[in-house]
Amino acid sequence: MTRWTTTDIPDQTGRTAVVTGANTGLGLETAKALAARGARVVLAVRDLDKGKRAAGQIAGDVTVQELDLGSLDSVRAAAAELRTAHDRIDLLINNAGVMTPPRSTTADGFELQFGTNHLGHFALTGLLLDRLLDAPGSRIVTVSSNGHKMGGAIHFDDLQWERSYSRLGAYAQSKLANLLFTYELQRRLAPRGNTVAVAAHPGTSSTELARHLPSLARPVTELVTKVAAQPAADGALPTLRAATDPGVLGGQYYGPANLAQWRGAPVVVASSDQSYDIALQQRLWAVSEELTGVTFAV
Protein backbone atom coordinates (compact mmCIF):
# COMPACT_ATOMS: atom_id res chain seq x y z
CA MET A 1 0.00 0.00 0.00
CA THR A 2 1.33 3.45 -0.94
CA ARG A 3 2.23 5.73 1.94
CA TRP A 4 -0.27 8.61 2.23
CA THR A 5 1.38 12.06 2.06
CA THR A 6 0.36 15.66 1.47
CA THR A 7 0.57 15.01 -2.28
CA ASP A 8 -2.58 12.90 -1.83
CA ILE A 9 -4.62 15.85 -0.54
CA PRO A 10 -7.31 16.60 -3.16
CA ASP A 11 -7.71 20.10 -4.51
CA GLN A 12 -9.23 22.25 -1.74
CA THR A 13 -10.05 25.29 -3.89
CA GLY A 14 -13.27 26.93 -2.75
CA ARG A 15 -13.22 25.24 0.65
CA THR A 16 -12.84 27.07 3.96
CA ALA A 17 -10.89 25.50 6.81
CA VAL A 18 -10.76 26.75 10.41
CA VAL A 19 -7.76 25.39 12.31
CA THR A 20 -7.46 26.05 16.04
CA GLY A 21 -3.99 26.49 17.53
CA ALA A 22 -2.57 27.08 14.07
CA ASN A 23 0.28 29.42 14.99
CA THR A 24 2.74 26.63 15.76
CA GLY A 25 3.44 22.90 15.61
CA LEU A 26 0.85 20.53 14.22
CA GLY A 27 -1.71 23.25 13.62
CA LEU A 28 0.69 25.36 11.59
CA GLU A 29 1.72 22.38 9.47
CA THR A 30 -1.94 21.47 8.94
CA ALA A 31 -2.73 25.03 7.85
CA LYS A 32 0.25 25.15 5.49
CA ALA A 33 -0.75 21.93 3.76
CA LEU A 34 -4.41 22.93 3.34
CA ALA A 35 -3.49 26.37 2.00
CA ALA A 36 -1.02 24.81 -0.43
CA ARG A 37 -3.91 22.82 -1.91
CA GLY A 38 -6.05 25.92 -2.37
CA ALA A 39 -8.14 26.14 0.80
CA ARG A 40 -9.06 29.41 2.47
CA VAL A 41 -7.53 28.88 5.90
CA VAL A 42 -8.45 30.63 9.12
CA LEU A 43 -5.82 30.46 11.86
CA ALA A 44 -7.86 30.49 15.07
CA VAL A 45 -5.35 31.45 17.76
CA ARG A 46 -5.17 32.91 21.25
CA ASP A 47 -2.30 35.30 20.50
CA LEU A 48 -3.02 37.49 17.48
CA ASP A 49 0.60 38.59 17.06
CA LYS A 50 1.79 34.98 16.91
CA GLY A 51 -1.05 34.20 14.55
CA LYS A 52 -0.04 37.00 12.21
CA ARG A 53 3.58 35.83 12.23
CA ALA A 54 2.40 32.31 11.40
CA ALA A 55 0.21 33.62 8.60
CA GLY A 56 3.30 35.24 7.13
CA GLN A 57 4.84 31.77 6.78
CA ILE A 58 1.95 30.42 4.72
CA ALA A 59 1.46 30.97 1.00
CA GLY A 60 -2.19 31.29 0.09
CA ASP A 61 -5.49 32.70 1.33
CA VAL A 62 -4.95 32.94 5.08
CA THR A 63 -6.67 35.02 7.76
CA VAL A 64 -6.29 35.14 11.53
CA GLN A 65 -9.10 34.86 14.07
CA GLU A 66 -8.68 35.54 17.78
CA LEU A 67 -9.82 32.55 19.84
CA ASP A 68 -9.07 31.66 23.45
CA LEU A 69 -10.51 28.20 24.05
CA GLY A 70 -10.05 28.77 27.77
CA SER A 71 -12.78 31.41 27.76
CA LEU A 72 -16.35 30.66 26.71
CA ASP A 73 -16.87 34.39 26.11
CA SER A 74 -13.97 34.31 23.63
CA VAL A 75 -15.32 31.14 22.00
CA ARG A 76 -18.73 32.76 21.53
CA ALA A 77 -17.20 35.96 20.16
CA ALA A 78 -14.97 34.06 17.75
CA ALA A 79 -17.85 31.90 16.56
CA ALA A 80 -19.97 34.99 15.94
CA GLU A 81 -17.20 36.61 13.90
CA LEU A 82 -16.58 33.43 11.91
CA ARG A 83 -20.29 33.08 11.19
CA THR A 84 -20.39 36.65 9.92
CA ALA A 85 -17.34 36.17 7.72
CA HIS A 86 -18.25 32.75 6.29
CA ASP A 87 -21.58 31.47 4.98
CA ARG A 88 -20.16 27.96 5.11
CA ILE A 89 -17.24 26.20 6.75
CA ASP A 90 -15.99 23.02 5.10
CA LEU A 91 -13.38 21.92 7.63
CA LEU A 92 -13.18 22.54 11.35
CA ILE A 93 -9.90 21.23 12.74
CA ASN A 94 -10.05 21.13 16.54
CA ASN A 95 -6.29 21.00 17.00
CA ALA A 96 -5.30 23.37 19.83
CA GLY A 97 -4.41 21.94 23.20
CA VAL A 98 -2.40 22.14 26.38
CA MET A 99 -0.51 19.28 28.01
CA THR A 100 0.40 18.64 31.64
CA PRO A 101 0.60 22.19 33.04
CA PRO A 102 0.54 22.81 36.80
CA ARG A 103 -3.06 22.90 37.93
CA SER A 104 -4.82 26.05 36.85
CA THR A 105 -8.26 26.97 35.62
CA THR A 106 -9.85 28.58 32.60
CA ALA A 107 -11.66 31.90 32.78
CA ASP A 108 -14.82 29.93 33.53
CA GLY A 109 -13.29 27.92 36.37
CA PHE A 110 -12.70 24.63 34.53
CA GLU A 111 -9.49 22.66 34.96
CA LEU A 112 -7.28 24.05 32.20
CA GLN A 113 -6.74 20.89 30.16
CA PHE A 114 -10.34 19.67 30.28
CA GLY A 115 -11.65 23.19 29.71
CA THR A 116 -9.36 23.97 26.78
CA ASN A 117 -8.87 20.63 25.06
CA HIS A 118 -12.47 19.44 25.34
CA LEU A 119 -15.02 22.00 26.52
CA GLY A 120 -13.68 24.87 24.41
CA HIS A 121 -13.77 22.75 21.26
CA PHE A 122 -17.16 21.29 22.18
CA ALA A 123 -18.60 24.79 22.44
CA LEU A 124 -16.90 26.06 19.28
CA THR A 125 -18.15 23.10 17.26
CA GLY A 126 -21.71 23.55 18.48
CA LEU A 127 -21.71 27.26 17.73
CA LEU A 128 -20.38 26.73 14.18
CA LEU A 129 -22.31 23.58 13.38
CA ASP A 130 -24.92 25.12 11.10
CA ARG A 131 -22.17 26.57 8.91
CA LEU A 132 -20.72 23.06 8.57
CA LEU A 133 -24.07 21.41 7.95
CA ASP A 134 -24.58 23.77 5.00
CA ALA A 135 -21.29 22.70 3.36
CA PRO A 136 -21.36 19.52 1.22
CA GLY A 137 -18.77 17.01 2.38
CA SER A 138 -17.80 19.01 5.46
CA ARG A 139 -15.76 17.47 8.26
CA ILE A 140 -15.04 18.08 11.92
CA VAL A 141 -11.64 16.67 12.88
CA THR A 142 -10.66 16.62 16.54
CA VAL A 143 -7.07 15.92 17.50
CA SER A 144 -6.78 13.48 20.39
CA SER A 145 -3.74 11.57 21.65
CA ASN A 146 -2.86 7.99 22.43
CA GLY A 147 -2.30 9.40 25.90
CA HIS A 148 -6.07 8.99 26.26
CA LYS A 149 -5.33 5.38 27.25
CA MET A 150 -3.35 6.40 30.34
CA GLY A 151 -5.93 8.08 32.50
CA GLY A 152 -8.59 5.61 33.59
CA ALA A 153 -12.18 6.79 33.58
CA ILE A 154 -13.69 10.23 33.12
CA HIS A 155 -13.79 11.69 36.64
CA PHE A 156 -17.43 12.71 36.71
CA ASP A 157 -17.28 13.03 40.49
CA ASP A 158 -14.41 15.53 40.21
CA LEU A 159 -14.17 16.70 36.59
CA GLN A 160 -12.14 19.77 37.54
CA TRP A 161 -9.61 17.83 39.64
CA GLU A 162 -10.28 19.95 42.71
CA ARG A 163 -9.67 17.18 45.25
CA SER A 164 -6.48 15.76 43.78
CA TYR A 165 -4.66 16.82 40.63
CA SER A 166 -2.60 14.67 38.28
CA ARG A 167 -1.08 16.47 35.32
CA LEU A 168 -0.95 13.34 33.18
CA GLY A 169 -4.29 12.09 34.45
CA ALA A 170 -6.03 15.33 33.58
CA TYR A 171 -4.40 15.40 30.15
CA ALA A 172 -5.46 11.81 29.47
CA GLN A 173 -9.01 12.60 30.56
CA SER A 174 -9.20 15.57 28.18
CA LYS A 175 -7.94 13.46 25.28
CA LEU A 176 -10.38 10.66 26.08
CA ALA A 177 -13.09 13.32 26.12
CA ASN A 178 -12.05 14.35 22.57
CA LEU A 179 -12.76 10.82 21.37
CA LEU A 180 -16.01 10.36 23.29
CA PHE A 181 -17.17 13.68 21.81
CA THR A 182 -16.19 12.69 18.26
CA TYR A 183 -17.96 9.34 18.37
CA GLU A 184 -21.16 10.76 19.87
CA LEU A 185 -21.11 13.67 17.43
CA GLN A 186 -20.78 11.27 14.50
CA ARG A 187 -23.74 9.24 15.74
CA ARG A 188 -25.83 12.43 15.80
CA LEU A 189 -24.60 13.56 12.38
CA ALA A 190 -25.02 10.19 10.64
CA PRO A 191 -28.74 10.52 9.75
CA ARG A 192 -28.00 13.70 7.78
CA GLY A 193 -25.37 11.97 5.66
CA ASN A 194 -23.33 15.11 4.91
CA THR A 195 -21.04 16.34 7.69
CA VAL A 196 -18.86 13.74 9.41
CA ALA A 197 -16.83 13.76 12.63
CA VAL A 198 -13.40 12.13 12.68
CA ALA A 199 -10.53 11.96 15.19
CA ALA A 200 -6.76 11.83 14.74
CA HIS A 201 -3.59 11.68 16.80
CA PRO A 202 -0.05 12.68 15.83
CA GLY A 203 1.94 9.92 17.48
CA THR A 204 5.17 11.19 18.98
CA SER A 205 6.00 14.47 17.27
CA SER A 206 8.48 17.26 17.85
CA THR A 207 6.31 20.16 19.01
CA GLU A 208 6.07 22.58 21.94
CA LEU A 209 3.16 20.65 23.50
CA ALA A 210 5.30 18.84 26.08
CA ARG A 211 6.91 22.00 27.50
CA HIS A 212 4.94 21.69 30.75
CA LEU A 213 5.95 18.11 31.52
CA PRO A 214 7.16 17.62 35.11
CA SER A 215 10.94 17.69 35.47
CA LEU A 216 11.08 14.00 36.46
CA ALA A 217 9.47 13.03 33.15
CA ARG A 218 11.70 15.17 30.96
CA PRO A 219 14.71 12.80 30.62
CA VAL A 220 12.47 9.99 29.37
CA THR A 221 10.58 12.36 27.09
CA GLU A 222 13.79 13.76 25.65
CA LEU A 223 15.10 10.24 24.99
CA VAL A 224 11.86 9.16 23.29
CA THR A 225 11.85 12.35 21.23
CA LYS A 226 15.42 11.80 20.14
CA VAL A 227 14.89 8.16 19.20
CA ALA A 228 11.34 8.02 17.89
CA ALA A 229 9.76 11.44 17.38
CA GLN A 230 8.79 12.52 13.90
CA PRO A 231 8.78 16.10 12.61
CA ALA A 232 5.64 18.14 13.17
CA ALA A 233 4.89 18.00 9.44
CA ASP A 234 4.65 14.21 9.67
CA GLY A 235 2.68 14.42 12.90
CA ALA A 236 0.08 16.50 11.07
CA LEU A 237 -0.52 13.82 8.43
CA PRO A 238 -3.18 11.86 10.38
CA THR A 239 -5.15 15.09 10.82
CA LEU A 240 -4.76 15.99 7.16
CA ARG A 241 -5.83 12.55 5.99
CA ALA A 242 -8.85 12.61 8.31
CA ALA A 243 -9.75 16.04 6.91
CA THR A 244 -9.28 15.41 3.20
CA ASP A 245 -9.06 11.77 2.11
CA PRO A 246 -12.20 10.94 0.08
CA GLY A 247 -12.27 7.46 1.61
CA VAL A 248 -12.61 8.63 5.21
CA LEU A 249 -15.69 7.46 7.11
CA GLY A 250 -17.26 9.29 10.03
CA GLY A 251 -16.25 7.99 13.44
CA GLN A 252 -12.81 6.81 12.35
CA TYR A 253 -9.58 7.49 14.26
CA TYR A 254 -6.34 8.13 12.33
CA GLY A 255 -2.81 7.80 13.65
CA PRO A 256 0.71 6.71 12.63
CA ALA A 257 1.12 3.15 11.45
CA ASN A 258 4.46 2.17 13.01
CA LEU A 259 6.34 1.73 16.28
CA ALA A 260 3.30 1.46 18.57
CA GLN A 261 1.69 4.35 16.68
CA TRP A 262 4.58 6.68 17.54
CA ARG A 263 5.44 7.48 13.92
CA GLY A 264 4.74 6.46 10.35
CA ALA A 265 2.15 6.87 7.62
CA PRO A 266 -1.37 7.86 8.69
CA VAL A 267 -3.82 4.93 8.89
CA VAL A 268 -7.02 4.02 10.69
CA VAL A 269 -6.21 2.95 14.25
CA ALA A 270 -8.22 1.82 17.25
CA SER A 271 -8.82 3.83 20.41
CA SER A 272 -9.41 2.42 23.87
CA ASP A 273 -12.39 0.19 24.67
CA GLN A 274 -13.61 2.90 27.02
CA SER A 275 -13.78 5.46 24.22
CA TYR A 276 -16.40 3.36 22.43
CA ASP A 277 -18.72 3.19 25.46
CA ILE A 278 -21.96 4.76 24.21
CA ALA A 279 -23.35 5.43 27.68
CA LEU A 280 -20.11 7.22 28.61
CA GLN A 281 -20.21 9.26 25.41
CA GLN A 282 -23.78 10.36 26.08
CA ARG A 283 -23.10 11.17 29.73
CA LEU A 284 -20.12 13.35 28.82
CA TRP A 285 -22.18 15.05 26.11
CA ALA A 286 -24.93 15.97 28.59
CA VAL A 287 -22.39 17.29 31.11
CA SER A 288 -20.60 19.28 28.40
CA GLU A 289 -23.83 20.94 27.30
CA GLU A 290 -24.59 21.82 30.92
CA LEU A 291 -21.13 23.26 31.59
CA THR A 292 -20.84 25.27 28.38
CA GLY A 293 -24.46 26.23 27.82
CA VAL A 294 -24.08 25.16 24.19
CA THR A 295 -26.53 22.73 22.59
CA PHE A 296 -26.24 21.17 19.15
CA ALA A 297 -28.78 21.25 16.33
CA VAL A 298 -28.38 17.49 15.81
CSV table of C-alpha atoms in Angstrom, one decimal:
chain,number,residue,atom,x,y,z
A,1,MET,CA,0.0,0.0,0.0
A,2,THR,CA,1.3,3.4,-0.9
A,3,ARG,CA,2.2,5.7,1.9
A,4,TRP,CA,-0.3,8.6,2.2
A,5,THR,CA,1.4,12.1,2.1
A,6,THR,CA,0.4,15.7,1.5
A,7,THR,CA,0.6,15.0,-2.3
A,8,ASP,CA,-2.6,12.9,-1.8
A,9,ILE,CA,-4.6,15.8,-0.5
A,10,PRO,CA,-7.3,16.6,-3.2
A,11,ASP,CA,-7.7,20.1,-4.5
A,12,GLN,CA,-9.2,22.3,-1.7
A,13,THR,CA,-10.0,25.3,-3.9
A,14,GLY,CA,-13.3,26.9,-2.8
A,15,ARG,CA,-13.2,25.2,0.7
A,16,THR,CA,-12.8,27.1,4.0
A,17,ALA,CA,-10.9,25.5,6.8
A,18,VAL,CA,-10.8,26.7,10.4
A,19,VAL,CA,-7.8,25.4,12.3
A,20,THR,CA,-7.5,26.0,16.0
A,21,GLY,CA,-4.0,26.5,17.5
A,22,ALA,CA,-2.6,27.1,14.1
A,23,ASN,CA,0.3,29.4,15.0
A,24,THR,CA,2.7,26.6,15.8
A,25,GLY,CA,3.4,22.9,15.6
A,26,LEU,CA,0.8,20.5,14.2
A,27,GLY,CA,-1.7,23.3,13.6
A,28,LEU,CA,0.7,25.4,11.6
A,29,GLU,CA,1.7,22.4,9.5
A,30,THR,CA,-1.9,21.5,8.9
A,31,ALA,CA,-2.7,25.0,7.8
A,32,LYS,CA,0.2,25.2,5.5
A,33,ALA,CA,-0.8,21.9,3.8
A,34,LEU,CA,-4.4,22.9,3.3
A,35,ALA,CA,-3.5,26.4,2.0
A,36,ALA,CA,-1.0,24.8,-0.4
A,37,ARG,CA,-3.9,22.8,-1.9
A,38,GLY,CA,-6.1,25.9,-2.4
A,39,ALA,CA,-8.1,26.1,0.8
A,40,ARG,CA,-9.1,29.4,2.5
A,41,VAL,CA,-7.5,28.9,5.9
A,42,VAL,CA,-8.4,30.6,9.1
A,43,LEU,CA,-5.8,30.5,11.9
A,44,ALA,CA,-7.9,30.5,15.1
A,45,VAL,CA,-5.3,31.5,17.8
A,46,ARG,CA,-5.2,32.9,21.2
A,47,ASP,CA,-2.3,35.3,20.5
A,48,LEU,CA,-3.0,37.5,17.5
A,49,ASP,CA,0.6,38.6,17.1
A,50,LYS,CA,1.8,35.0,16.9
A,51,GLY,CA,-1.0,34.2,14.6
A,52,LYS,CA,0.0,37.0,12.2
A,53,ARG,CA,3.6,35.8,12.2
A,54,ALA,CA,2.4,32.3,11.4
A,55,ALA,CA,0.2,33.6,8.6
A,56,GLY,CA,3.3,35.2,7.1
A,57,GLN,CA,4.8,31.8,6.8
A,58,ILE,CA,1.9,30.4,4.7
A,59,ALA,CA,1.5,31.0,1.0
A,60,GLY,CA,-2.2,31.3,0.1
A,61,ASP,CA,-5.5,32.7,1.3
A,62,VAL,CA,-5.0,32.9,5.1
A,63,THR,CA,-6.7,35.0,7.8
A,64,VAL,CA,-6.3,35.1,11.5
A,65,GLN,CA,-9.1,34.9,14.1
A,66,GLU,CA,-8.7,35.5,17.8
A,67,LEU,CA,-9.8,32.5,19.8
A,68,ASP,CA,-9.1,31.7,23.4
A,69,LEU,CA,-10.5,28.2,24.1
A,70,GLY,CA,-10.0,28.8,27.8
A,71,SER,CA,-12.8,31.4,27.8
A,72,LEU,CA,-16.3,30.7,26.7
A,73,ASP,CA,-16.9,34.4,26.1
A,74,SER,CA,-14.0,34.3,23.6
A,75,VAL,CA,-15.3,31.1,22.0
A,76,ARG,CA,-18.7,32.8,21.5
A,77,ALA,CA,-17.2,36.0,20.2
A,78,ALA,CA,-15.0,34.1,17.7
A,79,ALA,CA,-17.9,31.9,16.6
A,80,ALA,CA,-20.0,35.0,15.9
A,81,GLU,CA,-17.2,36.6,13.9
A,82,LEU,CA,-16.6,33.4,11.9
A,83,ARG,CA,-20.3,33.1,11.2
A,84,THR,CA,-20.4,36.7,9.9
A,85,ALA,CA,-17.3,36.2,7.7
A,86,HIS,CA,-18.3,32.7,6.3
A,87,ASP,CA,-21.6,31.5,5.0
A,88,ARG,CA,-20.2,28.0,5.1
A,89,ILE,CA,-17.2,26.2,6.8
A,90,ASP,CA,-16.0,23.0,5.1
A,91,LEU,CA,-13.4,21.9,7.6
A,92,LEU,CA,-13.2,22.5,11.4
A,93,ILE,CA,-9.9,21.2,12.7
A,94,ASN,CA,-10.0,21.1,16.5
A,95,ASN,CA,-6.3,21.0,17.0
A,96,ALA,CA,-5.3,23.4,19.8
A,97,GLY,CA,-4.4,21.9,23.2
A,98,VAL,CA,-2.4,22.1,26.4
A,99,MET,CA,-0.5,19.3,28.0
A,100,THR,CA,0.4,18.6,31.6
A,101,PRO,CA,0.6,22.2,33.0
A,102,PRO,CA,0.5,22.8,36.8
A,103,ARG,CA,-3.1,22.9,37.9
A,104,SER,CA,-4.8,26.1,36.9
A,105,THR,CA,-8.3,27.0,35.6
A,106,THR,CA,-9.9,28.6,32.6
A,107,ALA,CA,-11.7,31.9,32.8
A,108,ASP,CA,-14.8,29.9,33.5
A,109,GLY,CA,-13.3,27.9,36.4
A,110,PHE,CA,-12.7,24.6,34.5
A,111,GLU,CA,-9.5,22.7,35.0
A,112,LEU,CA,-7.3,24.1,32.2
A,113,GLN,CA,-6.7,20.9,30.2
A,114,PHE,CA,-10.3,19.7,30.3
A,115,GLY,CA,-11.6,23.2,29.7
A,116,THR,CA,-9.4,24.0,26.8
A,117,ASN,CA,-8.9,20.6,25.1
A,118,HIS,CA,-12.5,19.4,25.3
A,119,LEU,CA,-15.0,22.0,26.5
A,120,GLY,CA,-13.7,24.9,24.4
A,121,HIS,CA,-13.8,22.7,21.3
A,122,PHE,CA,-17.2,21.3,22.2
A,123,ALA,CA,-18.6,24.8,22.4
A,124,LEU,CA,-16.9,26.1,19.3
A,125,THR,CA,-18.2,23.1,17.3
A,126,GLY,CA,-21.7,23.5,18.5
A,127,LEU,CA,-21.7,27.3,17.7
A,128,LEU,CA,-20.4,26.7,14.2
A,129,LEU,CA,-22.3,23.6,13.4
A,130,ASP,CA,-24.9,25.1,11.1
A,131,ARG,CA,-22.2,26.6,8.9
A,132,LEU,CA,-20.7,23.1,8.6
A,133,LEU,CA,-24.1,21.4,7.9
A,134,ASP,CA,-24.6,23.8,5.0
A,135,ALA,CA,-21.3,22.7,3.4
A,136,PRO,CA,-21.4,19.5,1.2
A,137,GLY,CA,-18.8,17.0,2.4
A,138,SER,CA,-17.8,19.0,5.5
A,139,ARG,CA,-15.8,17.5,8.3
A,140,ILE,CA,-15.0,18.1,11.9
A,141,VAL,CA,-11.6,16.7,12.9
A,142,THR,CA,-10.7,16.6,16.5
A,143,VAL,CA,-7.1,15.9,17.5
A,144,SER,CA,-6.8,13.5,20.4
A,145,SER,CA,-3.7,11.6,21.6
A,146,ASN,CA,-2.9,8.0,22.4
A,147,GLY,CA,-2.3,9.4,25.9
A,148,HIS,CA,-6.1,9.0,26.3
A,149,LYS,CA,-5.3,5.4,27.3
A,150,MET,CA,-3.4,6.4,30.3
A,151,GLY,CA,-5.9,8.1,32.5
A,152,GLY,CA,-8.6,5.6,33.6
A,153,ALA,CA,-12.2,6.8,33.6
A,154,ILE,CA,-13.7,10.2,33.1
A,155,HIS,CA,-13.8,11.7,36.6
A,156,PHE,CA,-17.4,12.7,36.7
A,157,ASP,CA,-17.3,13.0,40.5
A,158,ASP,CA,-14.4,15.5,40.2
A,159,LEU,CA,-14.2,16.7,36.6
A,160,GLN,CA,-12.1,19.8,37.5
A,161,TRP,CA,-9.6,17.8,39.6
A,162,GLU,CA,-10.3,19.9,42.7
A,163,ARG,CA,-9.7,17.2,45.2
A,164,SER,CA,-6.5,15.8,43.8
A,165,TYR,CA,-4.7,16.8,40.6
A,166,SER,CA,-2.6,14.7,38.3
A,167,ARG,CA,-1.1,16.5,35.3
A,168,LEU,CA,-1.0,13.3,33.2
A,169,GLY,CA,-4.3,12.1,34.5
A,170,ALA,CA,-6.0,15.3,33.6
A,171,TYR,CA,-4.4,15.4,30.2
A,172,ALA,CA,-5.5,11.8,29.5
A,173,GLN,CA,-9.0,12.6,30.6
A,174,SER,CA,-9.2,15.6,28.2
A,175,LYS,CA,-7.9,13.5,25.3
A,176,LEU,CA,-10.4,10.7,26.1
A,177,ALA,CA,-13.1,13.3,26.1
A,178,ASN,CA,-12.1,14.4,22.6
A,179,LEU,CA,-12.8,10.8,21.4
A,180,LEU,CA,-16.0,10.4,23.3
A,181,PHE,CA,-17.2,13.7,21.8
A,182,THR,CA,-16.2,12.7,18.3
A,183,TYR,CA,-18.0,9.3,18.4
A,184,GLU,CA,-21.2,10.8,19.9
A,185,LEU,CA,-21.1,13.7,17.4
A,186,GLN,CA,-20.8,11.3,14.5
A,187,ARG,CA,-23.7,9.2,15.7
A,188,ARG,CA,-25.8,12.4,15.8
A,189,LEU,CA,-24.6,13.6,12.4
A,190,ALA,CA,-25.0,10.2,10.6
A,191,PRO,CA,-28.7,10.5,9.8
A,192,ARG,CA,-28.0,13.7,7.8
A,193,GLY,CA,-25.4,12.0,5.7
A,194,ASN,CA,-23.3,15.1,4.9
A,195,THR,CA,-21.0,16.3,7.7
A,196,VAL,CA,-18.9,13.7,9.4
A,197,ALA,CA,-16.8,13.8,12.6
A,198,VAL,CA,-13.4,12.1,12.7
A,199,ALA,CA,-10.5,12.0,15.2
A,200,ALA,CA,-6.8,11.8,14.7
A,201,HIS,CA,-3.6,11.7,16.8
A,202,PRO,CA,-0.1,12.7,15.8
A,203,GLY,CA,1.9,9.9,17.5
A,204,THR,CA,5.2,11.2,19.0
A,205,SER,CA,6.0,14.5,17.3
A,206,SER,CA,8.5,17.3,17.8
A,207,THR,CA,6.3,20.2,19.0
A,208,GLU,CA,6.1,22.6,21.9
A,209,LEU,CA,3.2,20.7,23.5
A,210,ALA,CA,5.3,18.8,26.1
A,211,ARG,CA,6.9,22.0,27.5
A,212,HIS,CA,4.9,21.7,30.8
A,213,LEU,CA,6.0,18.1,31.5
A,214,PRO,CA,7.2,17.6,35.1
A,215,SER,CA,10.9,17.7,35.5
A,216,LEU,CA,11.1,14.0,36.5
A,217,ALA,CA,9.5,13.0,33.2
A,218,ARG,CA,11.7,15.2,31.0
A,219,PRO,CA,14.7,12.8,30.6
A,220,VAL,CA,12.5,10.0,29.4
A,221,THR,CA,10.6,12.4,27.1
A,222,GLU,CA,13.8,13.8,25.6
A,223,LEU,CA,15.1,10.2,25.0
A,224,VAL,CA,11.9,9.2,23.3
A,225,THR,CA,11.9,12.3,21.2
A,226,LYS,CA,15.4,11.8,20.1
A,227,VAL,CA,14.9,8.2,19.2
A,228,ALA,CA,11.3,8.0,17.9
A,229,ALA,CA,9.8,11.4,17.4
A,230,GLN,CA,8.8,12.5,13.9
A,231,PRO,CA,8.8,16.1,12.6
A,232,ALA,CA,5.6,18.1,13.2
A,233,ALA,CA,4.9,18.0,9.4
A,234,ASP,CA,4.7,14.2,9.7
A,235,GLY,CA,2.7,14.4,12.9
A,236,ALA,CA,0.1,16.5,11.1
A,237,LEU,CA,-0.5,13.8,8.4
A,238,PRO,CA,-3.2,11.9,10.4
A,239,THR,CA,-5.1,15.1,10.8
A,240,LEU,CA,-4.8,16.0,7.2
A,241,ARG,CA,-5.8,12.6,6.0
A,242,ALA,CA,-8.9,12.6,8.3
A,243,ALA,CA,-9.7,16.0,6.9
A,244,THR,CA,-9.3,15.4,3.2
A,245,ASP,CA,-9.1,11.8,2.1
A,246,PRO,CA,-12.2,10.9,0.1
A,247,GLY,CA,-12.3,7.5,1.6
A,248,VAL,CA,-12.6,8.6,5.2
A,249,LEU,CA,-15.7,7.5,7.1
A,250,GLY,CA,-17.3,9.3,10.0
A,251,GLY,CA,-16.3,8.0,13.4
A,252,GLN,CA,-12.8,6.8,12.4
A,253,TYR,CA,-9.6,7.5,14.3
A,254,TYR,CA,-6.3,8.1,12.3
A,255,GLY,CA,-2.8,7.8,13.7
A,256,PRO,CA,0.7,6.7,12.6
A,257,ALA,CA,1.1,3.1,11.4
A,258,ASN,CA,4.5,2.2,13.0
A,259,LEU,CA,6.3,1.7,16.3
A,260,ALA,CA,3.3,1.5,18.6
A,261,GLN,CA,1.7,4.4,16.7
A,262,TRP,CA,4.6,6.7,17.5
A,263,ARG,CA,5.4,7.5,13.9
A,264,GLY,CA,4.7,6.5,10.3
A,265,ALA,CA,2.2,6.9,7.6
A,266,PRO,CA,-1.4,7.9,8.7
A,267,VAL,CA,-3.8,4.9,8.9
A,268,VAL,CA,-7.0,4.0,10.7
A,269,VAL,CA,-6.2,3.0,14.3
A,270,ALA,CA,-8.2,1.8,17.3
A,271,SER,CA,-8.8,3.8,20.4
A,272,SER,CA,-9.4,2.4,23.9
A,273,ASP,CA,-12.4,0.2,24.7
A,274,GLN,CA,-13.6,2.9,27.0
A,275,SER,CA,-13.8,5.5,24.2
A,276,TYR,CA,-16.4,3.4,22.4
A,277,ASP,CA,-18.7,3.2,25.5
A,278,ILE,CA,-22.0,4.8,24.2
A,279,ALA,CA,-23.3,5.4,27.7
A,280,LEU,CA,-20.1,7.2,28.6
A,281,GLN,CA,-20.2,9.3,25.4
A,282,GLN,CA,-23.8,10.4,26.1
A,283,ARG,CA,-23.1,11.2,29.7
A,284,LEU,CA,-20.1,13.4,28.8
A,285,TRP,CA,-22.2,15.1,26.1
A,286,ALA,CA,-24.9,16.0,28.6
A,287,VAL,CA,-22.4,17.3,31.1
A,288,SER,CA,-20.6,19.3,28.4
A,289,GLU,CA,-23.8,20.9,27.3
A,290,GLU,CA,-24.6,21.8,30.9
A,291,LEU,CA,-21.1,23.3,31.6
A,292,THR,CA,-20.8,25.3,28.4
A,293,GLY,CA,-24.5,26.2,27.8
A,294,VAL,CA,-24.1,25.2,24.2
A,295,THR,CA,-26.5,22.7,22.6
A,296,PHE,CA,-26.2,21.2,19.1
A,297,ALA,CA,-28.8,21.3,16.3
A,298,VAL,CA,-28.4,17.5,15.8
